[in-house]
């Protein structure tokens, strides 16, 4: 990389304090997408971001309405022969409960020991702020970008991106690009620089088991009817075999078994299993036999109960047979598992394993496709190069267990290769109390992004198109 | 039975309207023992009953404090050569939720089509009112009783009778008697006259399963840790075998297998299985193989999940692995199962069946001993005789699935034989919305009680003592 960035770096250096103050202002707005009462906060956050985009010099800036929170769009398209990149991050955040476990209020950001603590400090306002800072630096210092950029900031990621998917489909022309950069991922445990190369998909369902019309007295009816809780327990216990494999018939049929090369790559990742176990606080790690923990979370599909409830849940004793009990169950999916197909297999398994004497229903709540990026795509190679230049070490290629639904939308709907470029420290406690971002990740991340636009201008992107990304569809 | 009761019957006939109004007044007080805010209502109910006892001519009437709701005591002991009977019923009631399923408010009693509708109309204020009416009739018409009576009305039965047990132990002298009559049971399905000859005991416990320190993101951690809900499901599913038998090792060791005679008695009971199934609203009846529904609920021990909870229980989706999940589990016990021993077996079973990767704790919440009355005891024979005289048909001898903890206390602590003399219609919906009592059961029940005191005066009770009742201890 021959280019020098001393002018941009000097600009960023001089603006650090103001930038942090601006980030704190963004973090102070409680943009929780799951709670309807925070809709005004989502609108306020979108307006805040649009204002910063205009100030940075972006054009066609708009706060576009959807049936959910608005989408914020803006672009700079004045590099006619250069590639166009669609940049994505989300400005909504998770709910904050349990609030009593926060050391400080979640929307009163505090800076301590090189971190910013606040809900959204990492997931995902950090990336919104980093992208805004990088483009502001380019346009302020050089009055131009080396490539074309379209920014798309979403306010509904933590609630399923349902409306974004429709908006993207309705605005395919407006979003035309050569590459998508999705910024919502983490480094490797130990805060080691990393690029995520795959995300799992999802199938989320609810199981309802109904017995008698009303709760029954467990004395007068104990021994006479099938207890719905017993039926649910049998169903849930049947989801895995003794080896920890998902026991749903056909579940693994479409799974691409990772090859030896990928397994070797994962085995080479630095991972302190004992430190990891202690951090989570479990007596031992567990899961599908024959795979390492990192393989199980990144390369293998899983099935988990997310919650269950029914009958008496209070203090003391109430002697009833519950009329109905329920469970939320979701599967994380890998290529080429189709979420709708997996739901059908799951539904059939539940019905087949329901004992007699109860009625069982299974409802699909949502789905997301798995996605995998082509690790040898020139845009990934370019990202690895600039991360190495800024952080001083080659990034690891990692396989993430989570899901970012928009990734498959860009891939499937827009036919774009996707690079997952994220800088969150893995101990950021996203979704949990006391979320925090390491400030060095923030500042260095901005410098990586600045260099990445230049690197992409030089990368052989043209003609890569959709084939650069392997879809799970 | 040579005695004529025309004077008592005429008195009861004349007082029917006033008696119903008085019963309605008793039912109007919301004496819910489970809810602390109703403590004043429990006190008011106790005062109401004490006033009626004094008015009826009982002596030594007192509202005796306990650490819970007060006990109401009163006696009439002026028949020196006659036996003494300890009479029990309870004046507290169950909570009323779900309130929206009640046609009329639960503490605004209404009389319709030969029934009184209200919380407590059956369970168990009906028996309090019946006993008060019967003793009032005797003392008003004849100024004396044929036997000695001690009345003990409790206000904590629906919350476990914990304080009553201590009070009884501290007042053994005051409660000295030859026989206990416990009035808290029902007739047979179809409202057929019946005497309950056994009640099941109870062991009620809570199971807590803990995994990670905090809820984990099911993407980042799915496949790496044992899901506590999966562990709980495996534990609960292991409690029964495929034949519906309780699979806890040693559970049946002390169970007295009912003999051929008792099974023949149960088989002769009129029971419309299809009508019963429809009334409950289940697709089919279920339970331990090899036993009929009436045997399963009356003669066999059972194990039921009373409630379970953990993780996400809201609308939509939250993708977590719950940090902890819980279940309430109780067993109904038959002679000679010891509740503490059963808890120990249960605890061991749960620990043994817990998969690795989680921590499991089991807590005992409460216990109650099973009790069985000697069906050929002269006091039971006498009860059968007076029920036949009043209702026009010989009562069935039935085996109840429920528990009345005080029964074992009278039996074990006071050494008394117990007769379970109750008149509730089985479709009374005790513990459920729209509880109701058939008024004919109420009026005829009072007449049975009047005749029963006379019958006991003539029965060979002396010297029966504790041996008249087989304890499960």
PDB file of N, CA and C in Angstrom, chain B residues 416-451:
ATOM      1  N   UNK B 416     -56.728 -39.628  66.717  1.00  0.00           N
ATOM      2  CA  UNK B 416     -58.177 -39.779  66.528  1.00  0.00           C
ATOM      3  C   UNK B 416     -58.507 -40.515  65.235  1.00  0.00           C
ATOM      4  N   UNK B 417     -59.516 -41.368  65.273  1.00  0.00           N
ATOM      5  CA  UNK B 417     -60.069 -41.837  64.004  1.00  0.00           C
ATOM      6  C   UNK B 417     -60.757 -40.658  63.310  1.00  0.00           C
ATOM      7  N   UNK B 418     -60.719 -40.648  61.997  1.00  0.00           N
ATOM      8  CA  UNK B 418     -61.273 -39.517  61.235  1.00  0.00           C
ATOM      9  C   UNK B 418     -62.375 -40.012  60.307  1.00  0.00           C
ATOM     10  N   UNK B 419     -63.501 -39.301  60.330  1.00  0.00           N
ATOM     11  CA  UNK B 419     -64.537 -39.535  59.313  1.00  0.00           C
ATOM     12  C   UNK B 419     -64.547 -38.319  58.394  1.00  0.00           C
ATOM     13  N   UNK B 420     -64.484 -38.575  57.087  1.00  0.00           N
ATOM     14  CA  UNK B 420     -64.498 -37.485  56.106  1.00  0.00           C
ATOM     15  C   UNK B 420     -65.932 -37.312  55.633  1.00  0.00           C
ATOM     16  N   UNK B 421     -66.624 -36.357  56.259  1.00  0.00           N
ATOM     17  CA  UNK B 421     -68.056 -36.171  56.005  1.00  0.00           C
ATOM     18  C   UNK B 421     -68.244 -34.863  55.231  1.00  0.00           C
ATOM     19  N   UNK B 422     -68.382 -34.985  53.902  1.00  0.00           N
ATOM     20  CA  UNK B 422     -68.503 -33.777  53.079  1.00  0.00           C
ATOM     21  C   UNK B 422     -69.627 -33.912  52.070  1.00  0.00           C
ATOM     22  N   UNK B 423     -70.150 -32.751  51.631  1.00  0.00           N
ATOM     23  CA  UNK B 423     -71.379 -32.761  50.821  1.00  0.00           C
ATOM     24  C   UNK B 423     -71.267 -31.946  49.543  1.00  0.00           C
ATOM     25  N   UNK B 424     -70.058 -31.572  49.135  1.00  0.00           N
ATOM     26  CA  UNK B 424     -69.931 -30.741  47.933  1.00  0.00           C
ATOM     27  C   UNK B 424     -70.294 -31.545  46.692  1.00  0.00           C
ATOM     28  N   UNK B 425     -70.993 -30.891  45.762  1.00  0.00           N
ATOM     29  CA  UNK B 425     -71.238 -31.493  44.450  1.00  0.00           C
ATOM     30  C   UNK B 425     -69.918 -31.495  43.666  1.00  0.00           C
ATOM     31  N   UNK B 426     -69.596 -32.594  42.985  1.00  0.00           N
ATOM     32  CA  UNK B 426     -68.279 -32.684  42.322  1.00  0.00           C
ATOM     33  C   UNK B 426     -68.091 -31.678  41.186  1.00  0.00           C
ATOM     34  N   UNK B 427     -69.158 -31.104  40.657  1.00  0.00           N
ATOM     35  CA  UNK B 427     -68.997 -30.086  39.622  1.00  0.00           C
ATOM     36  C   UNK B 427     -69.005 -28.683  40.245  1.00  0.00           C
ATOM     37  N   UNK B 428     -68.559 -28.581  41.503  1.00  0.00           N
ATOM     38  CA  UNK B 428     -68.625 -27.300  42.222  1.00  0.00           C
ATOM     39  C   UNK B 428     -67.573 -26.298  41.735  1.00  0.00           C
ATOM     40  N   UNK B 429     -66.594 -26.762  40.975  1.00  0.00           N
ATOM     41  CA  UNK B 429     -65.503 -25.889  40.481  1.00  0.00           C
ATOM     42  C   UNK B 429     -64.733 -25.206  41.611  1.00  0.00           C
ATOM     43  N   UNK B 430     -64.476 -25.978  42.645  1.00  0.00           N
ATOM     44  CA  UNK B 430     -63.597 -25.491  43.712  1.00  0.00           C
ATOM     45  C   UNK B 430     -62.262 -25.092  43.092  1.00  0.00           C
ATOM     46  N   UNK B 431     -61.695 -23.983  43.519  1.00  0.00           N
ATOM     47  CA  UNK B 431     -60.403 -23.447  43.049  1.00  0.00           C
ATOM     48  C   UNK B 431     -60.518 -22.813  41.661  1.00  0.00           C
ATOM     49  N   UNK B 432     -61.665 -22.935  40.993  1.00  0.00           N
ATOM     50  CA  UNK B 432     -61.816 -22.414  39.626  1.00  0.00           C
ATOM     51  C   UNK B 432     -62.865 -21.303  39.615  1.00  0.00           C
ATOM     52  N   UNK B 433     -63.004 -20.608  38.489  1.00  0.00           N
ATOM     53  CA  UNK B 433     -64.046 -19.573  38.412  1.00  0.00           C
ATOM     54  C   UNK B 433     -65.450 -20.179  38.532  1.00  0.00           C
ATOM     55  N   UNK B 434     -66.407 -19.355  38.974  1.00  0.00           N
ATOM     56  CA  UNK B 434     -67.817 -19.725  39.062  1.00  0.00           C
ATOM     57  C   UNK B 434     -68.066 -20.946  39.954  1.00  0.00           C
ATOM     58  N   UNK B 435     -67.357 -20.986  41.062  1.00  0.00           N
ATOM     59  CA  UNK B 435     -67.588 -22.031  42.074  1.00  0.00           C
ATOM     60  C   UNK B 435     -69.047 -21.983  42.513  1.00  0.00           C
ATOM     61  N   UNK B 436     -69.634 -23.144  42.720  1.00  0.00           N
ATOM     62  CA  UNK B 436     -71.043 -23.158  43.145  1.00  0.00           C
ATOM     63  C   UNK B 436     -71.354 -24.368  44.008  1.00  0.00           C
ATOM     64  N   UNK B 437     -72.348 -24.209  44.848  1.00  0.00           N
ATOM     65  CA  UNK B 437     -72.846 -25.310  45.682  1.00  0.00           C
ATOM     66  C   UNK B 437     -74.295 -25.579  45.313  1.00  0.00           C
ATOM     67  N   UNK B 438     -74.640 -26.847  45.171  1.00  0.00           N
ATOM     68  CA  UNK B 438     -76.046 -27.229  44.977  1.00  0.00           C
ATOM     69  C   UNK B 438     -76.758 -27.057  46.318  1.00  0.00           C
ATOM     70  N   UNK B 439     -77.808 -26.228  46.348  1.00  0.00           N
ATOM     71  CA  UNK B 439     -78.474 -25.891  47.616  1.00  0.00           C
ATOM     72  C   UNK B 439     -79.104 -27.108  48.280  1.00  0.00           C
ATOM     73  N   UNK B 440     -79.525 -28.079  47.474  1.00  0.00           N
ATOM     74  CA  UNK B 440     -80.084 -29.288  48.053  1.00  0.00           C
ATOM     75  C   UNK B 440     -79.019 -30.050  48.853  1.00  0.00           C
ATOM     76  N   UNK B 441     -77.767 -30.038  48.363  1.00  0.00           N
ATOM     77  CA  UNK B 441     -76.685 -30.662  49.140  1.00  0.00           C
ATOM     78  C   UNK B 441     -76.518 -29.957  50.478  1.00  0.00           C
ATOM     79  N   UNK B 442     -76.663 -28.622  50.436  1.00  0.00           N
ATOM     80  CA  UNK B 442     -76.517 -27.802  51.642  1.00  0.00           C
ATOM     81  C   UNK B 442     -77.594 -28.165  52.659  1.00  0.00           C
ATOM     82  N   UNK B 443     -78.835 -28.123  52.249  1.00  0.00           N
ATOM     83  CA  UNK B 443     -79.948 -28.365  53.175  1.00  0.00           C
ATOM     84  C   UNK B 443     -79.973 -29.813  53.669  1.00  0.00           C
ATOM     85  N   UNK B 444     -79.789 -30.747  52.755  1.00  0.00           N
ATOM     86  CA  UNK B 444     -79.790 -32.158  53.151  1.00  0.00           C
ATOM     87  C   UNK B 444     -78.562 -32.471  54.006  1.00  0.00           C
ATOM     88  N   UNK B 445     -77.462 -31.814  53.704  1.00  0.00           N
ATOM     89  CA  UNK B 445     -76.246 -32.020  54.500  1.00  0.00           C
ATOM     90  C   UNK B 445     -76.467 -31.637  55.949  1.00  0.00           C
ATOM     91  N   UNK B 446     -77.162 -30.521  56.170  1.00  0.00           N
ATOM     92  CA  UNK B 446     -77.463 -30.094  57.542  1.00  0.00           C
ATOM     93  C   UNK B 446     -78.289 -31.162  58.251  1.00  0.00           C
ATOM     94  N   UNK B 447     -79.251 -31.730  57.542  1.00  0.00           N
ATOM     95  CA  UNK B 447     -80.096 -32.765  58.144  1.00  0.00           C
ATOM     96  C   UNK B 447     -79.306 -34.036  58.439  1.00  0.00           C
ATOM     97  N   UNK B 448     -78.358 -34.356  57.567  1.00  0.00           N
ATOM     98  CA  UNK B 448     -77.485 -35.513  57.832  1.00  0.00           C
ATOM     99  C   UNK B 448     -76.679 -35.262  59.117  1.00  0.00           C
ATOM    100  N   UNK B 449     -76.120 -34.056  59.234  1.00  0.00           N
ATOM    101  CA  UNK B 449     -75.289 -33.763  60.405  1.00  0.00           C
ATOM    102  C   UNK B 449     -76.123 -33.859  61.688  1.00  0.00           C
ATOM    103  N   UNK B 450     -77.338 -33.278  61.671  1.00  0.00           N
ATOM    104  CA  UNK B 450     -78.220 -33.365  62.855  1.00  0.00           C
ATOM    105  C   UNK B 450     -78.415 -34.819  63.281  1.00  0.00           C
ATOM    106  N   UNK B 451     -78.727 -35.667  62.323  1.00  0.00           N
ATOM    107  CA  UNK B 451     -78.968 -37.078  62.629  1.00  0.00           C
ATOM    108  C   UNK B 451     -77.680 -37.789  63.047  1.00  0.00           C
TER     109      UNK B 451
END
